[in-house]
Amino acid sequence: MTMTGRSAATTPLTRPLGRPVPGEGEGGVFSQSWFPVCLSVDLKPGCVVGAGFLGGRVVAFRGEGGGPARVVSAYCVHVGADLSVGEVVGERLRCRFHGWRYGGDGRCVATGIGDPVPPRARLFRFPTVERYGIVWAFNGEEPLFELPELPYPDDELVLRHTVMDEAPVEPWVVAAQTMDLQHFSLQHEFTLEDDPNDAVSGTPYSMGYPLRLRLPGGSRLDLRVDIHGTNIFWQTGTLDGRWFCWISALRAVRPGASRPFFVLGARPAPGEDPAATGAFLDRATQVMMGMLADDAPVLLTMRFRPGLLTRSDRALARYLQYVRRYPRAHPARDFLG
Ligand code: FES
Ligand SMILES: [Fe+2]
């Protein structure tokens, strides 16, 4: 018995935890990054597409002339109709309910029956770019960083896209796998050629390292892997000596949920038979999707909380600190719900 009369045997056990990492939406804010909204091929001229984003809803649309993709808040500022059930007329988005029209900058330019446009009638316009076959929107009024570049122009590449169903996991938790070096050898059975823990480098908006390894079947990967923002896994390098890229980007749909987009790219050799390029892409897809299949049972069920990290977790610890400090905001909050 102690002086307070409390037995040591009754001291409650506590789970050893490190400093928490804020979840997406915690405190009403989300990571300020580029997020994939839809595939370019799904946004044909004159089309509008709705998507869950940042705990609310946005629409992407493209003018009938086939110009740039736009991403704006989904709910009309008249009385809140969902603009994804509206239509594109010329270069403008027309609400189905009472016909208000919005330009690509989100401003209302006309009401349906000729009433003057109220001065504050505008949607939230997200910074939007279209790269690598994806329409991306930045969570902010202005982007904090540009999307990374591939070493070859898009028109020299063959790109394949996959969009998966919404998953019950936050983007930063999926991205954490890249920094979780312990799981490489156990979960994926990689043979690492050197320890990436000592080669991590980054910027305020990215972190990564060179990765050289052998796969269980003997194939060799020689890569640069980076996380951009907290949701974009960016990988370029070679598989058995041939260049490829693999981009995994997850949209923060709402707290605890994301939508994964994948881009796999190869560069055909001059005069190469498209079937040979396709066969290489098939092989790279098999490797990458195999890793995803290894991880999925864990990623889709875990409750990620930093606990007792060890010496081999140096890169993971650095990543968790990066995520804790990562800029968060939600300037579109009032518009999205
Ligand atoms: S709700 Fe959109 S015009 Fe009325
Ligand atoms: Fe993994």
CSV table of C-alpha atoms and ligand atoms in Angstrom, one decimal:
chain,number,residue,atom,x,y,z
A,1,MET,CA,0.0,0.0,0.0
A,2,THR,CA,1.2,3.5,-0.7
A,3,MET,CA,0.8,6.5,1.7
A,4,THR,CA,-2.4,7.4,-0.1
A,5,GLY,CA,-3.7,3.9,0.5
A,6,ARG,CA,-3.6,3.0,-3.2
A,7,SER,CA,-2.1,-0.4,-4.1
A,8,ALA,CA,0.4,-0.5,-6.9
A,9,ALA,CA,-1.6,-3.4,-8.3
A,10,THR,CA,-4.5,-1.1,-8.9
A,11,THR,CA,-2.5,1.6,-10.8
A,12,PRO,CA,-4.3,1.8,-14.2
A,13,LEU,CA,-2.3,0.8,-17.2
A,14,THR,CA,-1.8,3.5,-19.7
A,15,ARG,CA,-1.0,3.0,-23.4
A,16,PRO,CA,2.4,4.6,-24.2
A,17,LEU,CA,1.7,7.3,-26.8
A,18,GLY,CA,3.8,9.9,-28.5
A,19,ARG,CA,2.6,13.3,-29.5
A,20,PRO,CA,-0.6,13.0,-31.5
A,21,VAL,CA,-0.9,13.9,-35.1
A,22,PRO,CA,-3.9,16.0,-35.9
A,23,GLY,CA,-6.5,14.2,-38.1
A,24,GLU,CA,-7.9,15.8,-41.2
A,25,GLY,CA,-10.8,18.1,-40.3
A,26,GLU,CA,-9.6,18.3,-36.6
A,27,GLY,CA,-10.2,21.9,-35.4
A,28,GLY,CA,-12.1,22.5,-38.7
A,29,VAL,CA,-9.0,22.5,-40.9
A,30,PHE,CA,-7.4,20.3,-43.5
A,31,SER,CA,-3.9,20.0,-45.0
A,32,GLN,CA,-3.1,22.7,-47.5
A,33,SER,CA,-2.2,20.6,-50.6
A,34,TRP,CA,-3.2,19.7,-54.1
A,35,PHE,CA,-5.9,17.1,-54.1
A,36,PRO,CA,-7.2,15.0,-57.1
A,37,VAL,CA,-10.8,15.8,-57.9
A,38,CYS,CA,-11.5,13.8,-61.0
A,39,LEU,CA,-9.8,12.4,-64.1
A,40,SER,CA,-9.4,14.7,-67.1
A,41,VAL,CA,-11.1,12.2,-69.4
A,42,ASP,CA,-14.2,12.3,-67.1
A,43,LEU,CA,-14.5,16.1,-67.6
A,44,LYS,CA,-15.5,16.4,-71.2
A,45,PRO,CA,-16.2,19.9,-72.7
A,46,GLY,CA,-19.5,21.1,-71.4
A,47,CYS,CA,-19.5,18.7,-68.4
A,48,VAL,CA,-19.9,19.1,-64.7
A,49,VAL,CA,-18.8,16.5,-62.1
A,50,GLY,CA,-19.5,16.6,-58.3
A,51,ALA,CA,-17.1,15.3,-55.7
A,52,GLY,CA,-16.8,15.1,-51.9
A,53,PHE,CA,-14.0,17.2,-50.6
A,54,LEU,CA,-12.8,18.6,-47.3
A,55,GLY,CA,-15.9,17.6,-45.5
A,56,GLY,CA,-18.2,19.1,-48.1
A,57,ARG,CA,-18.8,19.1,-51.8
A,58,VAL,CA,-17.3,20.7,-54.9
A,59,VAL,CA,-17.9,20.6,-58.6
A,60,ALA,CA,-15.4,20.5,-61.4
A,61,PHE,CA,-16.6,21.8,-64.8
A,62,ARG,CA,-15.3,22.6,-68.2
A,63,GLY,CA,-16.7,25.1,-70.7
A,64,GLU,CA,-18.3,23.9,-73.9
A,65,GLY,CA,-15.2,25.3,-75.8
A,66,GLY,CA,-13.0,22.7,-74.0
A,67,GLY,CA,-11.0,25.2,-72.0
A,68,PRO,CA,-9.4,24.8,-68.6
A,69,ALA,CA,-11.0,22.7,-65.9
A,70,ARG,CA,-12.5,24.7,-62.9
A,71,VAL,CA,-13.2,23.6,-59.4
A,72,VAL,CA,-15.7,25.5,-57.3
A,73,SER,CA,-17.9,24.9,-54.2
A,74,ALA,CA,-20.9,22.8,-55.2
A,75,TYR,CA,-23.8,24.7,-53.5
A,76,CYS,CA,-25.4,27.6,-55.3
A,77,VAL,CA,-25.4,30.8,-53.1
A,78,HIS,CA,-29.0,31.5,-54.0
A,79,VAL,CA,-30.6,28.8,-51.8
A,80,GLY,CA,-28.2,25.9,-52.1
A,81,ALA,CA,-29.0,23.7,-55.0
A,82,ASP,CA,-26.2,21.3,-55.9
A,83,LEU,CA,-24.6,22.6,-59.1
A,84,SER,CA,-23.5,19.1,-60.1
A,85,VAL,CA,-27.1,18.7,-61.3
A,86,GLY,CA,-26.9,21.9,-63.2
A,87,GLU,CA,-25.4,22.4,-66.7
A,88,VAL,CA,-22.6,24.1,-68.5
A,89,VAL,CA,-23.8,26.8,-70.9
A,90,GLY,CA,-21.0,28.2,-73.0
A,91,GLU,CA,-18.2,28.8,-70.4
A,92,ARG,CA,-20.5,29.2,-67.5
A,93,LEU,CA,-22.1,26.9,-64.9
A,94,ARG,CA,-25.9,27.3,-64.7
A,95,CYS,CA,-27.8,26.3,-61.6
A,96,ARG,CA,-30.7,24.0,-62.4
A,97,PHE,CA,-33.1,25.5,-59.8
A,98,HIS,CA,-33.4,29.2,-60.7
A,99,GLY,CA,-30.8,29.6,-63.5
A,100,TRP,CA,-28.1,31.6,-61.8
A,101,ARG,CA,-24.9,31.5,-63.8
A,102,TYR,CA,-21.3,31.4,-62.6
A,103,GLY,CA,-18.1,32.0,-64.4
A,104,GLY,CA,-14.9,30.1,-64.1
A,105,ASP,CA,-13.7,32.4,-61.3
A,106,GLY,CA,-16.8,31.4,-59.2
A,107,ARG,CA,-18.5,34.8,-59.5
A,108,CYS,CA,-22.2,34.9,-60.3
A,109,VAL,CA,-22.7,36.8,-63.6
A,110,ALA,CA,-26.4,36.6,-64.0
A,111,THR,CA,-29.6,35.6,-62.2
A,112,GLY,CA,-32.1,33.5,-63.9
A,113,ILE,CA,-34.9,36.1,-64.4
A,114,GLY,CA,-32.9,39.2,-64.7
A,115,ASP,CA,-32.8,40.5,-61.1
A,116,PRO,CA,-29.5,42.3,-60.4
A,117,VAL,CA,-26.7,40.0,-59.2
A,118,PRO,CA,-26.2,40.5,-55.4
A,119,PRO,CA,-22.7,41.9,-54.8
A,120,ARG,CA,-21.5,38.9,-52.8
A,121,ALA,CA,-22.8,36.3,-55.1
A,122,ARG,CA,-19.9,34.0,-55.7
A,123,LEU,CA,-18.8,30.4,-55.2
A,124,PHE,CA,-15.5,29.5,-53.6
A,125,ARG,CA,-13.0,29.0,-56.5
A,126,PHE,CA,-10.2,26.6,-55.8
A,127,PRO,CA,-6.8,27.0,-57.5
A,128,THR,CA,-7.0,24.3,-60.2
A,129,VAL,CA,-4.5,22.6,-62.5
A,130,GLU,CA,-4.8,19.8,-64.9
A,131,ARG,CA,-1.7,17.6,-64.9
A,132,TYR,CA,-0.9,13.9,-65.6
A,133,GLY,CA,-4.5,13.3,-66.6
A,134,ILE,CA,-6.0,14.5,-63.3
A,135,VAL,CA,-7.9,17.7,-62.3
A,136,TRP,CA,-6.3,18.9,-59.1
A,137,ALA,CA,-7.6,21.5,-56.6
A,138,PHE,CA,-5.6,23.2,-53.9
A,139,ASN,CA,-7.0,23.7,-50.4
A,140,GLY,CA,-6.4,27.4,-50.1
A,141,GLU,CA,-7.1,30.7,-51.8
A,142,GLU,CA,-3.6,30.5,-53.5
A,143,PRO,CA,-1.3,27.4,-53.7
A,144,LEU,CA,1.6,27.1,-51.3
A,145,PHE,CA,3.6,25.0,-53.8
A,146,GLU,CA,3.4,23.8,-57.4
A,147,LEU,CA,2.8,20.2,-58.3
A,148,PRO,CA,6.1,18.4,-58.9
A,149,GLU,CA,7.3,17.9,-62.4
A,150,LEU,CA,8.2,14.6,-64.2
A,151,PRO,CA,11.5,14.5,-66.0
A,152,TYR,CA,9.8,14.1,-69.4
A,153,PRO,CA,7.0,16.1,-71.1
A,154,ASP,CA,3.6,14.5,-70.8
A,155,ASP,CA,3.4,14.0,-74.6
A,156,GLU,CA,6.4,11.7,-74.4
A,157,LEU,CA,4.7,9.5,-71.8
A,158,VAL,CA,2.1,6.7,-71.8
A,159,LEU,CA,0.0,7.2,-68.7
A,160,ARG,CA,-2.5,4.8,-67.1
A,161,HIS,CA,-5.0,5.9,-64.5
A,162,THR,CA,-6.9,4.1,-61.8
A,163,VAL,CA,-9.4,5.6,-59.4
A,164,MET,CA,-10.4,3.5,-56.4
A,165,ASP,CA,-13.5,3.6,-54.2
A,166,GLU,CA,-13.5,5.8,-51.2
A,167,ALA,CA,-11.4,4.3,-48.4
A,168,PRO,CA,-11.8,4.7,-44.6
A,169,VAL,CA,-8.4,6.1,-44.1
A,170,GLU,CA,-6.8,9.6,-44.1
A,171,PRO,CA,-4.3,10.5,-46.8
A,172,TRP,CA,-1.5,11.2,-44.4
A,173,VAL,CA,-1.8,7.7,-42.9
A,174,VAL,CA,-1.4,6.1,-46.3
A,175,ALA,CA,1.5,8.4,-47.1
A,176,ALA,CA,3.1,7.3,-43.8
A,177,GLN,CA,3.8,3.9,-45.3
A,178,THR,CA,6.5,5.5,-47.5
A,179,MET,CA,8.4,6.6,-44.4
A,180,ASP,CA,7.7,3.4,-42.4
A,181,LEU,CA,10.9,1.6,-43.3
A,182,GLN,CA,10.3,-1.3,-40.8
A,183,HIS,CA,7.4,-2.5,-42.9
A,184,PHE,CA,9.5,-2.7,-46.1
A,185,SER,CA,11.4,-5.8,-45.2
A,186,LEU,CA,8.7,-7.5,-43.2
A,187,GLN,CA,5.4,-6.6,-45.0
A,188,HIS,CA,6.9,-6.4,-48.5
A,189,GLU,CA,10.0,-8.6,-48.2
A,190,PHE,CA,12.2,-6.0,-49.8
A,191,THR,CA,15.9,-6.3,-49.6
A,192,LEU,CA,17.2,-2.7,-49.1
A,193,GLU,CA,20.6,-1.8,-50.6
A,194,ASP,CA,21.1,0.9,-48.0
A,195,ASP,CA,19.2,2.5,-45.1
A,196,PRO,CA,17.1,5.4,-46.3
A,197,ASN,CA,16.8,6.6,-42.7
A,198,ASP,CA,20.0,8.4,-43.2
A,199,ALA,CA,19.1,10.0,-46.6
A,200,VAL,CA,15.8,11.7,-45.9
A,201,SER,CA,15.6,15.3,-47.3
A,202,GLY,CA,12.7,17.7,-47.9
A,203,THR,CA,11.2,21.1,-48.1
A,204,PRO,CA,8.4,22.6,-46.0
A,205,TYR,CA,5.9,20.9,-48.4
A,206,SER,CA,7.6,17.6,-49.2
A,207,MET,CA,10.0,14.9,-47.9
A,208,GLY,CA,11.6,11.8,-49.4
A,209,TYR,CA,14.7,9.8,-50.1
A,210,PRO,CA,16.4,7.6,-52.6
A,211,LEU,CA,15.3,4.0,-52.4
A,212,ARG,CA,17.3,1.1,-53.9
A,213,LEU,CA,16.0,-2.4,-53.3
A,214,ARG,CA,15.4,-5.9,-54.6
A,215,LEU,CA,11.9,-7.4,-54.7
A,216,PRO,CA,11.3,-10.9,-53.5
A,217,GLY,CA,11.4,-12.2,-57.1
A,218,GLY,CA,14.8,-10.6,-57.8
A,219,SER,CA,13.6,-7.5,-59.7
A,220,ARG,CA,15.4,-4.3,-58.9
A,221,LEU,CA,13.9,-0.9,-58.1
A,222,ASP,CA,16.0,2.2,-58.1
A,223,LEU,CA,13.8,5.2,-57.1
A,224,ARG,CA,13.4,8.6,-55.7
A,225,VAL,CA,10.3,8.6,-53.5
A,226,ASP,CA,8.7,11.7,-52.0
A,227,ILE,CA,5.6,12.7,-50.2
A,228,HIS,CA,4.3,16.1,-51.3
A,229,GLY,CA,1.8,17.8,-49.1
A,230,THR,CA,0.5,15.0,-46.9
A,231,ASN,CA,-1.4,13.1,-49.6
A,232,ILE,CA,0.7,12.7,-52.8
A,233,PHE,CA,3.2,9.8,-53.1
A,234,TRP,CA,5.5,10.7,-55.9
A,235,GLN,CA,7.9,8.0,-57.2
A,236,THR,CA,10.2,8.1,-60.2
A,237,GLY,CA,13.0,5.8,-61.2
A,238,THR,CA,13.6,2.5,-62.8
A,239,LEU,CA,12.2,-1.0,-62.6
A,240,ASP,CA,14.9,-3.4,-63.8
A,241,GLY,CA,16.6,-0.5,-65.5
A,242,ARG,CA,13.6,0.9,-67.3
A,243,TRP,CA,12.2,4.4,-66.3
A,244,PHE,CA,8.7,4.7,-64.9
A,245,CYS,CA,6.7,6.9,-62.6
A,246,TRP,CA,4.0,6.1,-60.1
A,247,ILE,CA,1.9,8.8,-58.6
A,248,SER,CA,-0.6,8.0,-55.8
A,249,ALA,CA,-2.7,10.9,-54.7
A,250,LEU,CA,-5.6,10.8,-52.2
A,251,ARG,CA,-8.4,13.3,-52.0
A,252,ALA,CA,-9.4,14.2,-48.4
A,253,VAL,CA,-13.1,13.5,-48.7
A,254,ARG,CA,-13.9,14.2,-45.1
A,255,PRO,CA,-12.3,13.3,-41.8
A,256,GLY,CA,-11.4,9.7,-41.8
A,257,ALA,CA,-12.1,9.1,-45.5
A,258,SER,CA,-10.1,9.5,-48.8
A,259,ARG,CA,-10.4,8.7,-52.5
A,260,PRO,CA,-7.2,7.3,-54.1
A,261,PHE,CA,-6.1,8.1,-57.6
A,262,PHE,CA,-3.1,6.4,-59.2
A,263,VAL,CA,-1.1,7.3,-62.3
A,264,LEU,CA,1.5,4.9,-63.8
A,265,GLY,CA,3.7,6.2,-66.6
A,266,ALA,CA,6.3,4.9,-68.9
A,267,ARG,CA,8.3,6.4,-71.8
A,268,PRO,CA,8.2,4.4,-75.0
A,269,ALA,CA,11.6,3.9,-76.6
A,270,PRO,CA,11.8,5.3,-80.1
A,271,GLY,CA,9.9,3.0,-82.5
A,272,GLU,CA,8.8,0.7,-79.6
A,273,ASP,CA,5.9,-1.5,-80.3
A,274,PRO,CA,3.0,-0.2,-78.1
A,275,ALA,CA,2.4,-3.8,-77.0
A,276,ALA,CA,5.9,-3.8,-75.5
A,277,THR,CA,5.3,-0.5,-73.6
A,278,GLY,CA,2.0,-2.0,-72.4
A,279,ALA,CA,3.7,-5.2,-71.2
A,280,PHE,CA,6.2,-3.1,-69.2
A,281,LEU,CA,3.3,-1.1,-67.7
A,282,ASP,CA,1.5,-4.3,-66.9
A,283,ARG,CA,4.6,-5.5,-65.0
A,284,ALA,CA,5.0,-2.2,-63.1
A,285,THR,CA,1.3,-2.3,-62.3
A,286,GLN,CA,1.7,-5.8,-60.9
A,287,VAL,CA,4.6,-4.6,-58.7
A,288,MET,CA,2.8,-1.5,-57.4
A,289,MET,CA,-0.6,-3.0,-56.9
A,290,GLY,CA,1.1,-6.0,-55.2
A,291,MET,CA,2.5,-3.6,-52.6
A,292,LEU,CA,-0.9,-2.0,-52.2
A,293,ALA,CA,-2.5,-5.4,-51.7
A,294,ASP,CA,0.1,-6.2,-49.0
A,295,ASP,CA,-0.7,-3.0,-47.1
A,296,ALA,CA,-4.5,-2.8,-47.6
A,297,PRO,CA,-5.6,-5.1,-44.7
A,298,VAL,CA,-3.5,-3.0,-42.3
A,299,LEU,CA,-4.3,0.5,-43.8
A,300,LEU,CA,-8.1,-0.1,-43.9
A,301,THR,CA,-8.3,-1.2,-40.3
A,302,MET,CA,-5.7,0.6,-38.3
A,303,ARG,CA,-6.1,3.5,-35.9
A,304,PHE,CA,-2.8,5.3,-36.5
A,305,ARG,CA,-1.5,6.7,-33.2
A,306,PRO,CA,2.2,7.3,-32.7
A,307,GLY,CA,3.3,4.9,-30.0
A,308,LEU,CA,6.7,3.4,-29.1
A,309,LEU,CA,9.0,4.2,-32.1
A,310,THR,CA,12.4,2.6,-32.2
A,311,ARG,CA,15.7,3.2,-33.9
A,312,SER,CA,14.6,2.0,-37.3
A,313,ASP,CA,11.7,4.5,-37.2
A,314,ARG,CA,13.8,7.6,-37.7
A,315,ALA,CA,12.3,8.5,-41.0
A,316,LEU,CA,8.8,7.8,-39.8
A,317,ALA,CA,9.4,10.0,-36.7
A,318,ARG,CA,10.6,12.8,-39.0
A,319,TYR,CA,7.5,12.3,-41.2
A,320,LEU,CA,5.1,12.5,-38.2
A,321,GLN,CA,6.8,15.7,-37.1
A,322,TYR,CA,6.4,17.0,-40.7
A,323,VAL,CA,2.7,16.2,-40.6
A,324,ARG,CA,2.2,17.8,-37.2
A,325,ARG,CA,3.7,21.0,-38.4
A,326,TYR,CA,2.1,20.9,-41.9
A,327,PRO,CA,0.0,24.0,-42.7
A,328,ARG,CA,-3.7,23.5,-42.4
A,329,ALA,CA,-6.7,25.7,-43.2
A,330,HIS,CA,-10.2,25.6,-44.6
A,331,PRO,CA,-10.9,28.9,-46.3
A,332,ALA,CA,-13.8,27.3,-48.3
A,333,ARG,CA,-15.5,25.9,-45.2
A,334,ASP,CA,-18.6,28.2,-45.3
A,335,PHE,CA,-19.2,27.3,-49.0
A,336,LEU,CA,-18.8,23.6,-49.0
A,337,GLY,CA,-21.6,22.3,-46.7
B,1,FES,S1,-30.6,27.7,-55.9
B,1,FES,FE1,-29.4,28.1,-57.6
B,1,FES,S2,-30.4,29.6,-58.7
B,1,FES,FE2,-31.6,29.2,-57.0
B,2,FE,FE,3.8,-0.5,-47.9
